Short mmCIF file of C-alpha atoms and ligand atoms in Angstrom, two decimals:
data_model
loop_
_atom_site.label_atom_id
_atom_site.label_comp_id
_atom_site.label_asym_id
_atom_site.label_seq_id
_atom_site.Cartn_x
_atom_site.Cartn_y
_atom_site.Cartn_z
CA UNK A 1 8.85 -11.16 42.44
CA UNK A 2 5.50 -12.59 40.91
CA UNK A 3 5.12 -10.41 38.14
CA UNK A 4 2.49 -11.63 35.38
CA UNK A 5 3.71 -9.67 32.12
CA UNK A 6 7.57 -10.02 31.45
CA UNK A 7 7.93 -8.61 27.96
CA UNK A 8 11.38 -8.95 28.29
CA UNK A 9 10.74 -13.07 27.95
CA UNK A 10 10.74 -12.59 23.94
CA UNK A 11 13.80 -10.64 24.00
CA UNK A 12 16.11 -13.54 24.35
CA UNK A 13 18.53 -14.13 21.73
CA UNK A 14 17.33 -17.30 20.61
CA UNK A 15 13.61 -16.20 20.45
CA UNK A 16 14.16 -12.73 19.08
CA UNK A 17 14.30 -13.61 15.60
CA UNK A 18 11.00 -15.83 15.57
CA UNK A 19 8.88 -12.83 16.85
CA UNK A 20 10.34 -10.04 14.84
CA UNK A 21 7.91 -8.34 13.15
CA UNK A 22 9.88 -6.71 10.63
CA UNK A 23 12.29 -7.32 7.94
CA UNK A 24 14.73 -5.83 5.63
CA UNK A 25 15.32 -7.69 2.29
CA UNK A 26 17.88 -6.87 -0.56
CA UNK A 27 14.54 -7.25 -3.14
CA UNK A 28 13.07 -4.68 -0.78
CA UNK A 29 15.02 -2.07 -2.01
CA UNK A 30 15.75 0.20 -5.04
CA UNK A 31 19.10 1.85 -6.12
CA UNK A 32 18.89 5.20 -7.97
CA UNK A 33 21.71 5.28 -10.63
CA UNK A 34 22.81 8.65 -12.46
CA UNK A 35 23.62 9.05 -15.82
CA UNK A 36 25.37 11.90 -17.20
CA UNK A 37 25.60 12.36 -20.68
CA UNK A 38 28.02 15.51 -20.45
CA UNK A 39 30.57 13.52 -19.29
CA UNK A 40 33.01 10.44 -20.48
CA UNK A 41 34.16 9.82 -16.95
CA UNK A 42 32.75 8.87 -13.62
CA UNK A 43 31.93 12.08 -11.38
CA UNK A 44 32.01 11.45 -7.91
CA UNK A 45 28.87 13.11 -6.35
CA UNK A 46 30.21 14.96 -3.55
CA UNK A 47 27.15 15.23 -0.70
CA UNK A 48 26.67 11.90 -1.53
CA UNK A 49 29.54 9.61 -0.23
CA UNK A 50 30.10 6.25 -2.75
CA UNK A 51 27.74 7.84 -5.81
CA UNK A 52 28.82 8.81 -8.99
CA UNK A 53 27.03 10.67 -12.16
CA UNK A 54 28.04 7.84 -15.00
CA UNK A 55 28.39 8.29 -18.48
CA UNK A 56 26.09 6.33 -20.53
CA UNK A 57 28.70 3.85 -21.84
CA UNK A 58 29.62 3.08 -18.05
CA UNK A 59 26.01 2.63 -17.55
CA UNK A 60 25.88 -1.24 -17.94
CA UNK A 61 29.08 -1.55 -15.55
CA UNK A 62 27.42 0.37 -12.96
CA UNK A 63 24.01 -1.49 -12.81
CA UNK A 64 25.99 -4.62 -12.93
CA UNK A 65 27.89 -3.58 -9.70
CA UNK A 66 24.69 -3.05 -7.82
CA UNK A 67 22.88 -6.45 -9.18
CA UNK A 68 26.01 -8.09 -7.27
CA UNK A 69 25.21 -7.18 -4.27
CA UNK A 70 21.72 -8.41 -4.71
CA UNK A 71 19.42 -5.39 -5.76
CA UNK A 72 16.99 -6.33 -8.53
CA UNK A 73 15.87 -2.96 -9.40
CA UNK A 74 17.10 0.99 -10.32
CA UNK A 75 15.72 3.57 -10.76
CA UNK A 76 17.43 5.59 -13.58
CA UNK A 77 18.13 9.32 -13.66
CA UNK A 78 19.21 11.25 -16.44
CA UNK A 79 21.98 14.33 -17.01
CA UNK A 80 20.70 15.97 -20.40
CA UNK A 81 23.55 16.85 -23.02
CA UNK A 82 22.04 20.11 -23.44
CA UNK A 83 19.17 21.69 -21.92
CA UNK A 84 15.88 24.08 -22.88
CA UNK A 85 12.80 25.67 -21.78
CA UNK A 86 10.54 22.96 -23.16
CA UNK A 87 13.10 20.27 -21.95
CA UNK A 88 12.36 18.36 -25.32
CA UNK A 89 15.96 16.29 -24.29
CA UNK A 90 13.33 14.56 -22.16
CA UNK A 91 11.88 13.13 -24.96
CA UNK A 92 14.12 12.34 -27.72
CA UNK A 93 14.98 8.68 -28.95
CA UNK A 94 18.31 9.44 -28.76
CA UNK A 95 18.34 10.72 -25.27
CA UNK A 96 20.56 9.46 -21.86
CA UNK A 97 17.61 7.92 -20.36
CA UNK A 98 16.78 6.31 -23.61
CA UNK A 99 20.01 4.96 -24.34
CA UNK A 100 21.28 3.56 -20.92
CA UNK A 101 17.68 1.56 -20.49
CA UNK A 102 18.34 0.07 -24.34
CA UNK A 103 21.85 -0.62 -23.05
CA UNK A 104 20.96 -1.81 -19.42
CA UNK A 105 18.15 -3.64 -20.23
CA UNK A 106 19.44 -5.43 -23.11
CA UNK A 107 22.54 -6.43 -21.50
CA UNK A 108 21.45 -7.19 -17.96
CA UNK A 109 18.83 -8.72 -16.29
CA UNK A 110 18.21 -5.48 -13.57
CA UNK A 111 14.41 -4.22 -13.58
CA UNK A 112 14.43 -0.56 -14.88
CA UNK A 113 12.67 1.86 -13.62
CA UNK A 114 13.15 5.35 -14.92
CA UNK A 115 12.04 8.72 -13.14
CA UNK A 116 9.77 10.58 -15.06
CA UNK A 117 10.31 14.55 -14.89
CA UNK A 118 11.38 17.70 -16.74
CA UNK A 119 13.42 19.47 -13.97
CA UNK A 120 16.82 17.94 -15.34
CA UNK A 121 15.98 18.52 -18.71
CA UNK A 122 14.86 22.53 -18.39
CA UNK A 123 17.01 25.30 -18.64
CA UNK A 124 14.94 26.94 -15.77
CA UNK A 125 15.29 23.60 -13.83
CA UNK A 126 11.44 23.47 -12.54
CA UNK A 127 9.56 20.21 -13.37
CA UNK A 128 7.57 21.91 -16.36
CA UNK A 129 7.63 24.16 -19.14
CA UNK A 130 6.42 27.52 -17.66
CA UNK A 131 3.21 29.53 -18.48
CA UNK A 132 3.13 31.50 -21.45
CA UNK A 133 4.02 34.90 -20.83
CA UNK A 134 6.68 34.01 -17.52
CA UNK A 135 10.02 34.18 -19.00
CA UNK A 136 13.19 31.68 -19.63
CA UNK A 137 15.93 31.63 -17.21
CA UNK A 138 17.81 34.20 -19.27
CA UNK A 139 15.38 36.91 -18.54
CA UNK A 140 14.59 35.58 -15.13
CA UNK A 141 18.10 36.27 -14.26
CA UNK A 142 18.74 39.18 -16.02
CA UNK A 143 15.90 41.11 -14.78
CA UNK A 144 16.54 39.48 -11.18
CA UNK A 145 19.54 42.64 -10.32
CA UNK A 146 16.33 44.93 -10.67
CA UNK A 147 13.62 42.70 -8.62
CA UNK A 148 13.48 41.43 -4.98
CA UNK A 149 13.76 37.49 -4.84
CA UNK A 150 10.29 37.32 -3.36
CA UNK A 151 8.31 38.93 -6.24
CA UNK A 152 10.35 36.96 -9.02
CA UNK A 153 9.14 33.76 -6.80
CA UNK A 154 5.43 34.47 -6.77
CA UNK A 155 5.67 34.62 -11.25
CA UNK A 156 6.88 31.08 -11.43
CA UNK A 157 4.14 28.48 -12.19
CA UNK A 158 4.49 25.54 -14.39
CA UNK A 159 2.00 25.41 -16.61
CA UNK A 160 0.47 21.69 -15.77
CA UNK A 161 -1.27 20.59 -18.83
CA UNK A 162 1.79 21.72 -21.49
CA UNK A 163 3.92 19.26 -18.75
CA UNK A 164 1.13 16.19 -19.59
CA UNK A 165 1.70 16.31 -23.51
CA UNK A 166 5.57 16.71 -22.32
CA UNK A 167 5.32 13.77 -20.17
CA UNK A 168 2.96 11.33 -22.58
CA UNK A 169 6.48 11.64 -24.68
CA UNK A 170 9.11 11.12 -22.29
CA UNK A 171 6.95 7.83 -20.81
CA UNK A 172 6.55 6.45 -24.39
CA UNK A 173 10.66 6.96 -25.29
CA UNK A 174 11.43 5.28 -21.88
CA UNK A 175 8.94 1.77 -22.56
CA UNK A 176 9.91 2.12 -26.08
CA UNK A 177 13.75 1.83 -24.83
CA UNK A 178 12.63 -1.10 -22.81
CA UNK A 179 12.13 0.62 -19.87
CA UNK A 180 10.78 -2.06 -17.11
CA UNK A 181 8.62 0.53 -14.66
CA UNK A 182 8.22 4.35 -15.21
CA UNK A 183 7.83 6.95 -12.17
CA UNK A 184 6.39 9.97 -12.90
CA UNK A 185 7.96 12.81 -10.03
CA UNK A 186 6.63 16.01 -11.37
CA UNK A 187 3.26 16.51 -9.15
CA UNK A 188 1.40 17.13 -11.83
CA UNK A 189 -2.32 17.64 -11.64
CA UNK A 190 -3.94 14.03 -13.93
CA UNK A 191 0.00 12.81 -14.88
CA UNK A 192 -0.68 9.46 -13.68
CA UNK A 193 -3.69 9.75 -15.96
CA UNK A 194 -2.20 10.62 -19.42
CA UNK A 195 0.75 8.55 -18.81
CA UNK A 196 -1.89 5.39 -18.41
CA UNK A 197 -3.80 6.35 -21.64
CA UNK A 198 -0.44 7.11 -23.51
CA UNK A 199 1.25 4.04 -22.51
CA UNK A 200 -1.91 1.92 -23.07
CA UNK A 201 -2.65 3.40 -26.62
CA UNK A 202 0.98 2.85 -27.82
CA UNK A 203 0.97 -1.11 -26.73
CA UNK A 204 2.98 -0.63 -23.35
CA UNK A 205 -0.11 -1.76 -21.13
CA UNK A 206 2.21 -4.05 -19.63
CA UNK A 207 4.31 -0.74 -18.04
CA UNK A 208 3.80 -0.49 -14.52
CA UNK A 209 3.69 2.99 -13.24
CA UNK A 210 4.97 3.80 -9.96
CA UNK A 211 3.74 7.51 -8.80
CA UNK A 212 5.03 9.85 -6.62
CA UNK A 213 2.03 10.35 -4.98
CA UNK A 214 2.43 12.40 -1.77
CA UNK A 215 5.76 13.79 -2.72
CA UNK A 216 6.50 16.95 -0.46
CA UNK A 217 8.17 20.40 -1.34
CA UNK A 218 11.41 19.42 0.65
CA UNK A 219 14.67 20.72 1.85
CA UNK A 220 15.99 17.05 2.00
CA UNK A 221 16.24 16.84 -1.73
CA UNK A 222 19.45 19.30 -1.48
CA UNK A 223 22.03 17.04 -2.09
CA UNK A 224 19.74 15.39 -5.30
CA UNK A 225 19.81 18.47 -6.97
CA UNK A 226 23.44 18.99 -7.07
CA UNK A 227 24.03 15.15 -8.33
CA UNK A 228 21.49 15.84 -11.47
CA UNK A 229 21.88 19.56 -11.58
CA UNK A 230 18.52 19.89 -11.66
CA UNK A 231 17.47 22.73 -8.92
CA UNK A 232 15.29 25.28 -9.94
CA UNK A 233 17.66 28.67 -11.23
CA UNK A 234 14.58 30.50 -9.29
CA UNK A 235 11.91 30.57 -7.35
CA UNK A 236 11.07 27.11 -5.80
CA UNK A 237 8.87 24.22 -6.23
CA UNK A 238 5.67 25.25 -3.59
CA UNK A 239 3.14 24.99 -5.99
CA UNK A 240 3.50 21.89 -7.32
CA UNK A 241 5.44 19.94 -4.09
CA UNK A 242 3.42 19.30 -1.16
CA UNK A 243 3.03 20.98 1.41
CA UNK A 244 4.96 19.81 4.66
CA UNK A 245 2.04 20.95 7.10
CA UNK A 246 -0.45 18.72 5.30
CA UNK A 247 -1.35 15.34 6.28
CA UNK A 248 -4.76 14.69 5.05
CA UNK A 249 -4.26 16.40 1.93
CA UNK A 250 -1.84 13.27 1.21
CA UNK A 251 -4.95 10.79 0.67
CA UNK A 252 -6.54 12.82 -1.44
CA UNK A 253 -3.39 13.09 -3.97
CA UNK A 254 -3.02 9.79 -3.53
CA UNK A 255 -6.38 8.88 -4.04
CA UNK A 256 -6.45 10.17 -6.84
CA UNK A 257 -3.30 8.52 -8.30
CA UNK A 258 -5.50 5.46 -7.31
CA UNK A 259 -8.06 6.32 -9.76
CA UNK A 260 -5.86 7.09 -12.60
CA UNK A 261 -4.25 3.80 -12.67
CA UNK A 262 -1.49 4.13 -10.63
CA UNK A 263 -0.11 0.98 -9.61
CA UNK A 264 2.88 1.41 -6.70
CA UNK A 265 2.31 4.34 -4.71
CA UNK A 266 5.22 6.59 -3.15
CA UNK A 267 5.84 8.81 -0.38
CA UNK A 268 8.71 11.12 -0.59
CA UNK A 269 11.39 11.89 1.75
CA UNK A 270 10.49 9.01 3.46
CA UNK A 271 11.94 9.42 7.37
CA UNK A 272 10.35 12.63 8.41
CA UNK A 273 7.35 11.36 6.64
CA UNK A 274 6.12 7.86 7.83
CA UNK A 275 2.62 9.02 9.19
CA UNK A 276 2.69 9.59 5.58
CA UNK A 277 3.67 5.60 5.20
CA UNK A 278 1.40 4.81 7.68
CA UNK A 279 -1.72 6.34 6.33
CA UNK A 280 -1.13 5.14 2.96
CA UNK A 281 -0.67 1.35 4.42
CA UNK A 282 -3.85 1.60 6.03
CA UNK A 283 -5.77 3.26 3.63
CA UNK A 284 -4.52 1.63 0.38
CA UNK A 285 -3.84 -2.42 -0.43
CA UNK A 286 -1.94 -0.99 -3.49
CA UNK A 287 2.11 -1.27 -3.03
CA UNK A 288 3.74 1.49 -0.92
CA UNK A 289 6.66 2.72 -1.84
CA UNK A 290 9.36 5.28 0.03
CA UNK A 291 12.15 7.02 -1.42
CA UNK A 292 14.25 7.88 1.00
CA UNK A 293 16.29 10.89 -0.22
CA UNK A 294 19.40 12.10 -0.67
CA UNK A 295 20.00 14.47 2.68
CA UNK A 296 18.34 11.35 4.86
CA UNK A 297 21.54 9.57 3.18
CA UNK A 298 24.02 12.91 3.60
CA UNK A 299 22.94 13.68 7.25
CA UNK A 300 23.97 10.00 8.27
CA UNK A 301 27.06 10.21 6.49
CA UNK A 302 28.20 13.55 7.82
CA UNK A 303 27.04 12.88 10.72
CA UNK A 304 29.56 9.31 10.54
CA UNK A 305 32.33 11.27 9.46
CA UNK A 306 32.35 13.30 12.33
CA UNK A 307 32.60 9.97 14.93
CA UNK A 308 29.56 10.80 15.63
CA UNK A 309 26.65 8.08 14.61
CA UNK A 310 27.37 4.80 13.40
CA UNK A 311 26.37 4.78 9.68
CA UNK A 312 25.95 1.24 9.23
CA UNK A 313 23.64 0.34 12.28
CA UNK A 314 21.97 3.85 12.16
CA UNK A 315 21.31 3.41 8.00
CA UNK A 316 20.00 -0.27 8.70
CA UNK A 317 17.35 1.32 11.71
CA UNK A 318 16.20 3.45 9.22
CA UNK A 319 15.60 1.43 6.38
CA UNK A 320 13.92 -0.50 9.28
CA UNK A 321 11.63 1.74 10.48
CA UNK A 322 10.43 2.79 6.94
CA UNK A 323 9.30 -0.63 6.03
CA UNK A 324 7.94 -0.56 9.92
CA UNK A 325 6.13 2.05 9.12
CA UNK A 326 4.32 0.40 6.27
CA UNK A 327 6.74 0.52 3.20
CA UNK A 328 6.99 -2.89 0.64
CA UNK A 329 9.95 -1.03 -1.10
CA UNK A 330 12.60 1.11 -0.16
CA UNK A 331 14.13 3.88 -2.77
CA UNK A 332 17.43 4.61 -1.19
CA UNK A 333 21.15 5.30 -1.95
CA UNK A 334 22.17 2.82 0.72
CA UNK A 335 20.72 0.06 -1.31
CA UNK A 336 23.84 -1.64 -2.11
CA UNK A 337 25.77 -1.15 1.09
CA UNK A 338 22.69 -2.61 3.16
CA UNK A 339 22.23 -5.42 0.52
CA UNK A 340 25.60 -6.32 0.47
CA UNK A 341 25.69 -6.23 4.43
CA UNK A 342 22.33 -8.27 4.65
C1 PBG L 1 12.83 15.36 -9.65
C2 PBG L 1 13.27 14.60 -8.48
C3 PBG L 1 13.83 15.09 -7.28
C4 PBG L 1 14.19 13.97 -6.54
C5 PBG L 1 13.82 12.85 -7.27
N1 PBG L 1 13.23 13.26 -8.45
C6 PBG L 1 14.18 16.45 -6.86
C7 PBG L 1 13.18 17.48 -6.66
O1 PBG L 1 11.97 17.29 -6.65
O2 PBG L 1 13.64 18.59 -6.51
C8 PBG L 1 14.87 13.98 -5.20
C9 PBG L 1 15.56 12.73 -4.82
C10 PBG L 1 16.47 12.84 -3.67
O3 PBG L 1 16.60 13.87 -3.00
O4 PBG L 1 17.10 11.82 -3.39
N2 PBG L 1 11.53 15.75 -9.71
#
């Protein structure tokens, strides 16, 4: 058979590797690490096979088992003592974010990232303080028994510019604890914006910020919420989050972002979103970031526990495929699993 194009010529073994386009790195990727300052003992994370919430004296241990297998970086999230409708826990020097980066970053050599939001740290559990006049949790619940679900939803907006002044504090505590990176996750109209100014005027110009750019209201982020207890008690996030139906809305977000300083930009979830990825590669040189969430990581393990997918070959084409798609770095809580593998 005289066939000119045989494609399957660069498929041999020995060729293969030399015209792979792709490839997966342990500095590629991220590890999110949970720390729980309710707790004096390690709390297995149930949707999420091999995590734990830590307490902050285990905090140290933990990062050092993931720099063994070869991940640089984590990205830190916090489990408030005690929580209100400001969130103020957010900010205080003596806070679990605060302390595990003092303790993490003075005793290891991991980069620190921290996430920047209020939804762990409110009583209500949404990413903001709420507009004047729309009531705590409390009242929310108590006058819930006389309202339908649907009407309490439409009253809950965060009120975006008391969330700036919240988060200019929180981003100041974290690079004042020695916090590495910070990663602002709120979707907050001009937060990359103050948190540049803040972080400049108070000596950190060195901070990196990494923004959430085109983060999307998403069901994926189930499993999440349960590991930092940090789902809204009502209503949901819609008008803040993204919009799943909207792909050109992303560059302008992230355009924005762009102009306020941002330096990495993310897309979140990350597998049901790489035209997302893609777009961003093209349209950006900055960084590109993907955080691929916690149900991307539950589905494949549930899915493995059943017999049926293969969790290590299917968790490797994924992680794949998002840096395929246009991703430098990978968020994702198969970060030490795939390093240690690779
Ligand atoms: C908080 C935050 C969320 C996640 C990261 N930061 C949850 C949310 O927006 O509800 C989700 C991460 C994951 O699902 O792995 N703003």
């Amino acid at each position: 058979m005289d066939l000119t194009h045989r494609p399957r010529r660069l498929r041999q073994d020995r060729i293969r590797g030399l015209v792979s386009e792709t490839s997966l790195e342990p500095s590629d990727l991220i590890a999110p690490v949970f720390v729980d300052a309710t707790t004096d003992e390690r709390i297995p994370i149930e949707s999420m096979p091999g995590h734990e919430r830590v307490p902050v004296e285990e905090a140290v241990t933990r990062v050092e088992e993931v720099l063994e297998t070869g991940v640089g970086a984590v990205m830190l999230f916090g489990i408030p003592g005690s929580k209100d409708p400001g969130g103020s826990r957010a900010w205080a020097d003596d806070g679990v974010i605060q302390e595990a980066t003092r303790r993490i970053t003075g005793e290891t050599d991991a980069y620190v990232i921290t996430d920047v939001c209020l939804c762990e740290y409110t009583d209500h559990g949404h990413c903001g303080p709420l507009e004047a006049g729309l009531e705590t949790a409390h009242d929310h619940a108590a006058r819930g028994a006389e309202r339908d679900p649907a009407d309490r939803e439409a009253t809950v907006t965060v009120d975006n510019d008391a969330t700036l002044t919240a988060l200019e504090r929180i981003v100041t505590s974290h690079a004042a604890a020695g916090a590495d990176m910070v990663a602002p996750s709120g979707m907050m109209d001009g937060m990359v914006g103050v948190i540049r100014e803040a972080l400049d005027r108070e000596g950190y110009e060195h901070v990196p910020v990494m923004s959430y750019a085109a983060k999307y209201r998403s069901a994926f982020y189930g499993p999440f919420r349960d590991a930092a207890d940090g789902a809204p008690a009502f209503g949901d996030r819609r008008h803040y989050q993204m919009d799943p139906a909207n792909r050109r809305e992303a560059l302008r977000e992230v355009s924005l972002d762009v102009e306020e300083g941002a330096d990495v930009l993310m897309v979140k979830p990350a597998l049901p979103y790489l035209d997302i990825v893609s777009d961003l590669r093209r349209e950006f040189d900055h960084p590109i970031a993907a955080y691929n969430v916690s149900g991307e990581y539950a589905m494949l393990h549930a899915a493995a526990e059943k017999g049926w997918l293969d969790l290590e070959s299917t968790a490797l084409e994924s992680l794949l495929s998002i840096k395929r798609a246009g991703a430098d770095l990978i968020l994702t809580y198969f970060a030490e699993d795939v390093a240690d593998r690779l």
